Coordinates of C-alpha atoms and ligand atoms in Angstrom, one line a residue:
M236 CA 32.6 110.2 43.2
S237 CA 33.2 108.2 46.4
T238 CA 36.2 106.0 47.0
T239 CA 36.5 103.8 50.0
R240 CA 38.3 100.8 51.2
D241 CA 38.2 98.6 54.3
T242 CA 41.8 98.1 55.3
P243 CA 44.7 100.5 55.5
D244 CA 47.1 98.5 53.3
D245 CA 45.1 97.2 50.4
S246 CA 45.4 100.2 48.3
T247 CA 47.8 103.1 47.8
Y248 CA 48.6 105.2 44.8
L249 CA 51.6 107.2 43.7
A250 CA 51.9 111.0 44.0
R251 CA 54.6 113.3 42.7
A252 CA 56.6 115.2 45.4
W253 CA 59.8 117.0 46.1
A254 CA 61.9 115.7 49.0
A255 CA 65.2 116.3 50.7
R256 CA 67.3 113.1 51.3
G257 CA 69.4 114.7 54.0
A258 CA 69.8 117.8 56.2
R259 CA 71.8 119.7 53.6
A260 CA 70.6 117.9 50.5
P261 CA 68.6 120.0 48.0
L262 CA 65.0 119.2 47.3
A263 CA 64.6 116.8 44.3
P264 CA 61.7 114.9 42.7
L265 CA 60.4 111.8 44.4
Q266 CA 57.4 109.6 43.8
I267 CA 55.6 108.9 47.1
A268 CA 52.8 106.5 48.2
R269 CA 49.5 108.0 49.4
R270 CA 46.7 105.9 50.9
A271 CA 43.6 105.6 48.9
P272 CA 40.8 107.3 50.8
M273 CA 39.3 105.4 53.7
P274 CA 35.7 106.1 54.9
R275 CA 36.4 109.4 56.6
D276 CA 39.2 110.6 54.3
V277 CA 39.3 113.4 51.8
Q278 CA 41.6 113.1 48.8
I279 CA 42.9 116.5 47.6
E280 CA 44.6 117.6 44.4
I281 CA 47.1 120.1 45.8
L282 CA 47.0 123.4 43.8
Y283 CA 49.3 125.6 45.9
C284 CA 51.6 125.1 48.9
G285 CA 53.2 127.9 50.9
V286 CA 56.9 127.8 52.0
C287 CA 57.1 128.3 55.7
H288 CA 60.4 128.8 57.5
S289 CA 59.5 125.7 59.6
D290 CA 60.0 123.7 56.4
L291 CA 63.6 124.8 56.4
H292 CA 64.1 124.3 60.2
Y293 CA 62.7 120.8 60.0
T294 CA 64.5 119.7 56.9
H295 CA 67.8 121.1 58.0
D296 CA 67.3 119.3 61.3
D297 CA 67.5 122.5 63.3
W298 CA 65.0 121.1 65.8
H299 CA 66.8 117.8 66.3
D300 CA 66.1 117.6 70.0
T301 CA 62.4 118.3 69.7
L302 CA 61.4 117.2 66.2
P303 CA 64.2 115.2 64.6
A304 CA 64.0 115.0 60.8
T305 CA 63.4 111.8 58.9
Y306 CA 64.5 111.4 55.3
P307 CA 63.3 111.5 52.7
A308 CA 61.6 114.6 54.0
V309 CA 58.6 116.1 52.0
P310 CA 57.9 119.4 53.7
G311 CA 54.8 121.7 53.2
H312 CA 51.9 122.5 55.5
E313 CA 50.2 125.4 53.8
V314 CA 48.1 123.4 51.4
V315 CA 45.2 124.5 49.3
G316 CA 43.6 122.3 46.7
R317 CA 40.5 120.8 45.2
V318 CA 38.7 117.7 46.6
T319 CA 39.0 114.8 44.1
A320 CA 37.4 112.0 46.1
V321 CA 35.8 111.4 49.5
G322 CA 35.2 108.4 51.7
A323 CA 31.7 107.1 52.1
E324 CA 31.3 108.6 55.6
V325 CA 32.5 112.1 54.8
T326 CA 29.9 114.7 55.4
A327 CA 31.8 118.0 55.6
H328 CA 33.4 118.1 52.1
A329 CA 32.4 117.1 48.6
V330 CA 34.3 116.5 45.3
G331 CA 35.1 119.8 43.7
D332 CA 35.3 121.8 47.0
L333 CA 38.2 124.2 47.5
V334 CA 39.9 123.2 50.8
G335 CA 43.0 123.7 52.9
V336 CA 45.2 121.6 55.1
G337 CA 47.5 123.2 57.7
C338 CA 50.1 121.7 60.1
L339 CA 47.9 118.9 61.5
V340 CA 46.5 115.8 59.7
D341 CA 45.4 113.8 62.7
S342 CA 45.3 113.6 66.5
D343 CA 44.2 111.2 69.2
R344 CA 40.6 112.6 68.9
S345 CA 39.5 111.0 72.2
C346 CA 42.0 112.4 74.8
P347 CA 40.9 115.3 77.1
I348 CA 42.9 117.8 75.1
C349 CA 41.2 116.8 71.8
R350 CA 37.8 116.7 73.5
A351 CA 38.4 120.2 74.6
G352 CA 39.0 121.1 70.9
R353 CA 42.7 121.7 71.3
E354 CA 44.1 119.2 68.8
N355 CA 47.2 121.4 68.3
F356 CA 48.4 120.3 71.8
C357 CA 47.4 116.6 71.6
P358 CA 50.4 114.4 72.5
G359 CA 49.1 112.0 69.8
Q360 CA 48.9 114.7 67.1
V361 CA 50.1 113.8 63.6
L362 CA 51.8 116.6 61.9
T363 CA 51.4 117.1 58.1
Y364 CA 55.0 116.1 57.7
G365 CA 57.6 114.2 59.8
S366 CA 55.2 112.4 62.2
P367 CA 55.0 108.6 62.3
D368 CA 52.4 107.6 59.6
R369 CA 49.7 105.7 61.5
H370 CA 48.5 104.1 58.3
G371 CA 51.8 102.6 57.4
T372 CA 51.8 104.1 54.0
A373 CA 55.2 105.6 54.6
P374 CA 57.6 105.7 57.6
V375 CA 56.6 109.3 58.3
T376 CA 53.9 111.6 57.0
Y377 CA 54.8 113.5 53.8
G378 CA 53.8 117.1 53.4
G379 CA 52.3 119.4 50.8
Y380 CA 55.2 119.8 48.3
S381 CA 53.3 117.2 46.4
S382 CA 50.6 116.7 43.8
S383 CA 48.0 115.2 46.2
V384 CA 47.3 114.3 49.8
V385 CA 44.7 112.3 51.7
V386 CA 43.5 113.6 55.1
D387 CA 40.8 112.8 57.6
E388 CA 37.9 115.2 57.0
H389 CA 38.2 116.7 60.5
F390 CA 41.5 118.3 59.6
V391 CA 40.3 119.6 56.2
L392 CA 39.3 123.3 56.2
R393 CA 36.9 125.2 53.9
V394 CA 38.6 128.0 51.9
P395 CA 36.4 131.0 51.3
R396 CA 35.6 131.2 47.5
N397 CA 36.4 134.9 47.3
L398 CA 40.0 134.5 48.2
D399 CA 42.9 134.2 45.7
L400 CA 44.0 130.6 46.2
A401 CA 47.8 131.1 46.1
G402 CA 47.4 134.0 48.6
A403 CA 45.2 131.9 50.8
A404 CA 47.7 129.0 51.1
P405 CA 49.8 130.8 53.8
L406 CA 46.8 131.3 55.9
L407 CA 46.9 127.6 56.8
C408 CA 50.1 128.2 58.9
A409 CA 51.3 131.8 58.9
G410 CA 47.6 133.0 59.2
I411 CA 46.5 130.8 62.1
T412 CA 49.8 131.0 64.0
T413 CA 49.4 134.8 64.2
Y414 CA 45.6 134.9 64.4
S415 CA 45.4 132.7 67.5
P416 CA 47.7 134.6 69.9
L417 CA 46.5 138.0 68.7
K418 CA 42.9 136.9 69.3
R419 CA 43.8 135.4 72.7
A420 CA 45.5 138.6 73.7
G421 CA 42.4 140.5 72.9
V422 CA 44.1 143.0 70.7
G423 CA 41.7 145.6 69.1
P424 CA 40.8 149.2 69.2
G425 CA 42.9 151.1 71.8
S426 CA 45.7 148.5 72.0
K427 CA 49.2 149.1 70.9
V428 CA 50.6 145.9 69.4
G429 CA 54.2 145.1 68.3
I430 CA 55.0 142.6 65.6
V431 CA 58.6 141.6 65.6
G432 CA 60.0 140.4 62.3
L433 CA 58.4 141.2 59.0
G434 CA 58.5 137.8 57.3
G435 CA 55.8 135.3 56.4
L436 CA 54.3 135.2 59.8
G437 CA 55.0 138.8 60.6
H438 CA 53.3 140.3 57.6
M439 CA 50.2 138.2 58.3
A440 CA 50.2 139.4 61.9
V441 CA 50.3 143.0 60.7
K442 CA 47.3 142.5 58.4
L443 CA 45.3 140.6 61.1
A444 CA 46.1 143.0 63.9
R445 CA 45.1 145.9 61.7
A446 CA 41.9 144.2 60.8
F447 CA 41.2 143.7 64.6
G448 CA 41.5 147.5 64.9
A449 CA 44.7 147.7 66.9
N450 CA 47.5 150.3 66.7
V451 CA 50.1 148.2 64.9
V452 CA 53.9 148.8 65.2
V453 CA 56.4 146.7 63.3
L454 CA 59.8 146.0 64.9
T455 CA 62.2 145.1 62.2
T456 CA 66.0 144.6 61.7
S457 CA 65.5 145.6 58.0
P458 CA 65.1 149.4 57.4
R459 CA 64.3 148.6 53.7
K460 CA 61.1 147.0 54.8
A461 CA 59.6 150.1 56.4
D462 CA 57.5 151.2 53.4
D463 CA 56.2 147.7 52.9
A464 CA 55.3 147.5 56.6
R465 CA 53.1 150.6 56.3
R466 CA 51.5 149.4 53.1
L467 CA 50.7 146.1 54.8
G468 CA 48.9 148.0 57.6
A469 CA 51.4 149.1 60.2
H470 CA 50.9 152.6 61.7
E471 CA 54.5 152.8 62.7
V472 CA 57.9 151.1 62.1
I473 CA 60.8 150.8 64.6
V474 CA 64.2 149.6 63.4
S475 CA 65.0 147.4 66.4
T476 CA 68.8 148.1 66.2
D477 CA 68.1 151.8 66.7
A478 CA 68.6 152.2 70.5
A479 CA 67.1 155.7 70.5
A480 CA 63.9 154.7 68.7
M481 CA 63.5 151.7 71.0
A482 CA 64.0 153.9 74.1
A483 CA 61.3 156.3 72.8
H484 CA 58.8 153.4 72.9
A485 CA 59.8 151.9 76.3
G486 CA 56.9 150.7 78.4
S487 CA 54.2 151.5 75.9
F488 CA 53.1 148.2 74.3
D489 CA 50.0 146.2 75.4
F490 CA 51.1 143.1 73.6
I491 CA 54.1 142.0 71.4
L492 CA 54.1 139.0 69.0
D493 CA 57.6 137.8 68.2
T494 CA 57.9 135.9 64.9
V495 CA 61.7 135.9 64.5
S496 CA 63.2 132.7 63.1
A497 CA 66.7 133.2 64.5
E498 CA 68.5 134.0 67.7
H499 CA 68.0 137.7 68.7
D500 CA 67.9 139.9 71.8
I501 CA 64.4 139.7 73.3
N502 CA 65.4 141.6 76.4
S503 CA 65.5 144.9 74.6
I504 CA 62.1 144.1 73.1
L505 CA 60.6 143.2 76.5
A506 CA 61.5 146.6 77.7
L507 CA 58.9 148.0 75.3
L508 CA 56.0 146.3 77.2
K509 CA 53.8 148.0 79.7
L510 CA 53.6 146.8 83.2
D511 CA 52.0 143.3 83.4
A512 CA 52.0 142.9 79.6
D513 CA 53.0 139.8 77.6
L514 CA 55.3 139.0 74.7
T515 CA 54.3 135.8 72.9
L516 CA 56.9 133.9 71.0
V517 CA 55.8 132.0 67.8
G518 CA 59.2 132.1 66.2
A519 CA 61.1 128.9 66.8
P520 CA 64.9 129.5 66.5
A521 CA 67.2 126.5 66.5
R522 CA 68.9 127.6 69.7
P523 CA 67.5 128.9 73.0
L524 CA 67.1 132.6 73.5
A525 CA 68.9 134.3 76.4
L526 CA 66.4 135.8 78.8
S527 CA 67.3 138.3 81.4
S528 CA 65.3 137.9 84.6
F529 CA 65.2 141.6 85.1
A530 CA 63.5 142.2 81.7
L531 CA 60.5 140.4 83.2
I532 CA 60.9 141.2 86.9
L533 CA 61.1 145.0 86.6
G534 CA 57.8 145.3 84.8
N535 CA 55.9 142.2 86.0
R536 CA 56.0 141.1 82.4
S537 CA 55.6 137.7 80.9
V538 CA 56.9 135.7 78.0
S539 CA 54.6 133.0 76.6
G540 CA 54.5 130.7 73.5
S541 CA 51.8 129.8 71.0
A542 CA 51.6 126.8 68.6
I543 CA 49.6 127.2 65.4
G544 CA 45.9 127.0 66.4
N545 CA 43.2 124.4 66.8
I546 CA 41.0 123.3 63.9
R547 CA 37.9 125.2 65.0
E548 CA 39.8 128.5 65.2
T549 CA 41.6 127.8 61.9
Q550 CA 38.2 127.7 60.2
E551 CA 37.2 130.8 62.1
M552 CA 40.4 132.5 60.9
L553 CA 39.7 131.5 57.2
D554 CA 36.2 132.8 57.5
F555 CA 37.5 136.1 59.0
C556 CA 40.0 136.4 56.2
G557 CA 37.2 135.7 53.7
R558 CA 35.0 138.5 55.2
H559 CA 37.9 141.0 55.3
G560 CA 39.6 139.9 52.0
I561 CA 42.8 139.1 53.7
T562 CA 45.4 136.9 51.9
A563 CA 49.2 136.8 52.1
D564 CA 51.5 138.8 49.7
V565 CA 53.0 136.0 47.7
E566 CA 55.6 135.3 45.1
V567 CA 54.3 132.2 43.2
I568 CA 57.1 129.9 42.0
P569 CA 57.3 126.6 40.1
M570 CA 58.6 123.7 42.1
Q571 CA 61.7 123.7 40.0
Q572 CA 62.7 127.0 41.8
V573 CA 62.1 125.8 45.3
N574 CA 65.8 125.4 46.3
E575 CA 66.6 128.9 45.2
A576 CA 63.5 130.1 47.1
W577 CA 64.7 128.4 50.3
Q578 CA 68.1 130.2 49.9
R579 CA 66.3 133.5 49.4
L580 CA 64.1 132.8 52.4
E581 CA 67.2 132.2 54.5
R582 CA 68.6 135.5 53.3
G583 CA 65.3 137.3 54.1
E584 CA 64.6 138.1 50.5
V585 CA 60.9 137.3 50.2
K586 CA 57.9 139.5 49.9
Y587 CA 56.4 138.0 51.9
R588 CA 55.7 134.3 51.3
F589 CA 56.8 132.0 48.6
V590 CA 54.0 129.8 47.3
I591 CA 54.6 126.8 45.0
D592 CA 52.3 126.3 42.1
M593 CA 51.8 122.5 41.9
A594 CA 50.8 122.7 38.2
S595 CA 54.6 122.9 37.8
L596 CA 55.0 119.3 39.1
K597 CA 53.5 118.0 35.8
A598 CA 56.8 119.2 34.1
D599 CA 59.0 116.8 36.2
Ligands
NAP46 P1 60.5 134.3 57.7 O1 59.6 134.5 56.6 O2 61.9 133.9 57.4 O3 60.5 135.5 58.7 C1 61.3 135.6 59.8 C2 61.7 137.1 60.1 O4 62.5 137.1 61.2 C3 62.6 137.7 59.0 O5 61.8 138.2 57.9 C4 63.3 138.8 59.8 O6 62.4 140.0 59.9 C5 63.4 138.2 61.2 N1 64.8 137.7 61.4 C6 65.4 136.7 60.7 N2 66.6 136.5 61.2 C7 66.8 137.4 62.2 C8 67.9 137.7 63.1 N3 69.0 137.0 63.0 N4 67.7 138.7 64.0 C9 66.5 139.4 64.1 N5 65.5 139.1 63.2 C10 65.6 138.2 62.3 O7 60.0 133.1 58.7 P2 58.4 132.6 59.0 O8 58.0 131.6 58.0 O9 57.6 133.9 59.2 O10 58.6 131.9 60.3 C11 59.1 132.6 61.5 C12 59.4 131.6 62.6 O11 58.1 131.1 63.1 C13 60.2 130.4 62.2 O12 61.1 130.1 63.3 C14 59.1 129.3 62.2 O13 59.7 128.0 62.4 C15 58.2 129.7 63.3 N6 56.9 129.1 63.2 C16 56.2 128.8 64.3 C17 54.9 128.4 64.3 C18 54.2 128.1 65.6 O14 53.2 127.4 65.6 N7 54.7 128.7 66.7 C19 54.3 128.2 63.1 C20 54.9 128.6 61.9 C21 56.2 129.0 62.0 P3 63.0 141.5 59.8 O15 63.8 141.5 58.5 O16 61.8 142.3 59.7 O17 63.8 141.7 61.0
ZN47 ZN1 54.5 126.8 59.1

């Protein structure tokens, strides 16, 4: 089937979604408008959507100064689903394909950054939720806590057929956000890599770093996660509040990836790096972290940041996960339990990603 239209406002349709009407309001059902597919669009029936801590940060307006929330807010950027219609000019996807959508649904496409294939840094990027909607279908884009979505084909990824679909959903954000910096840092056989925080991103980082062949060490504040960390692929676990254990590893890491969602002491973690080595932050706490100059100066160390990944490397990551059989460890929930799941995520009670089964929306 092929569905096309000429103008952006001559056709929309209604989709089911769950939305927050305010920073502290619970998520509740809402019907939202989606555009009917335009020539380069892919319409997707959403089957599963992961719950990322960014969904909470955004909806609670934690990032007010950088990415202020607009309500109603429909979160969700770890989407997998089945193609239900394509525009006449779509070549990369066909009806029936299993596909994914991550944090980006559009970008400028013609600026130097996009031409360099780095859409995730484009100043004109359109995030899956909370960005101004260029098509005027809604004030801002609405995310994947929804029955369907329409996305330009460039931002639609192929999901390897051998992967469990619920487990594959978190690859679209947690997977690429950890794959990209680990790859860029060149981790592999012979490198000692620290993963700070064993949550959604952290547990994907452990699996990926292990698949890259690195010596993987988890730094956690939760001693009860030690067995899981080893099962997920860690060679060693350090409880970061144990000063003696931290001191025993001083100056020994080639690279550290920090996935922590809240304020924490990065200076004691930086002391674990070798000379000249780097700690990359992907966690995005609401408030700035305190950084001691000496933690960097005394070892010629650096701190850097990393934002998701570009579209080409997201497909590369999915294909890598397909070859290695890597998916997230998920707890699948119906949408009706999403508010409880958010509370559990805030308390650190998830092993290790909640994923919403969109079939449950039919019960609303
Ligand atoms: P998550 O599942 O909640 O995991 C966060 C982990 O951080 C927790 O499991 C916990 O690990 C640790 N942690 C939490 N509070 C802590 C505290 N007060 N002190 C020390 N450690 C603490 O969250 P997520 O979905 O993985 O997301 C992690 C962060 O990455 C969020 O801030 C999110 O917004 C951000 N993010 C960034 C990007 C990007 O492009 N850069 C993309 C996606 C998400 P332990 O129990 O093991 O200590
Ligand atoms: Zn995310």
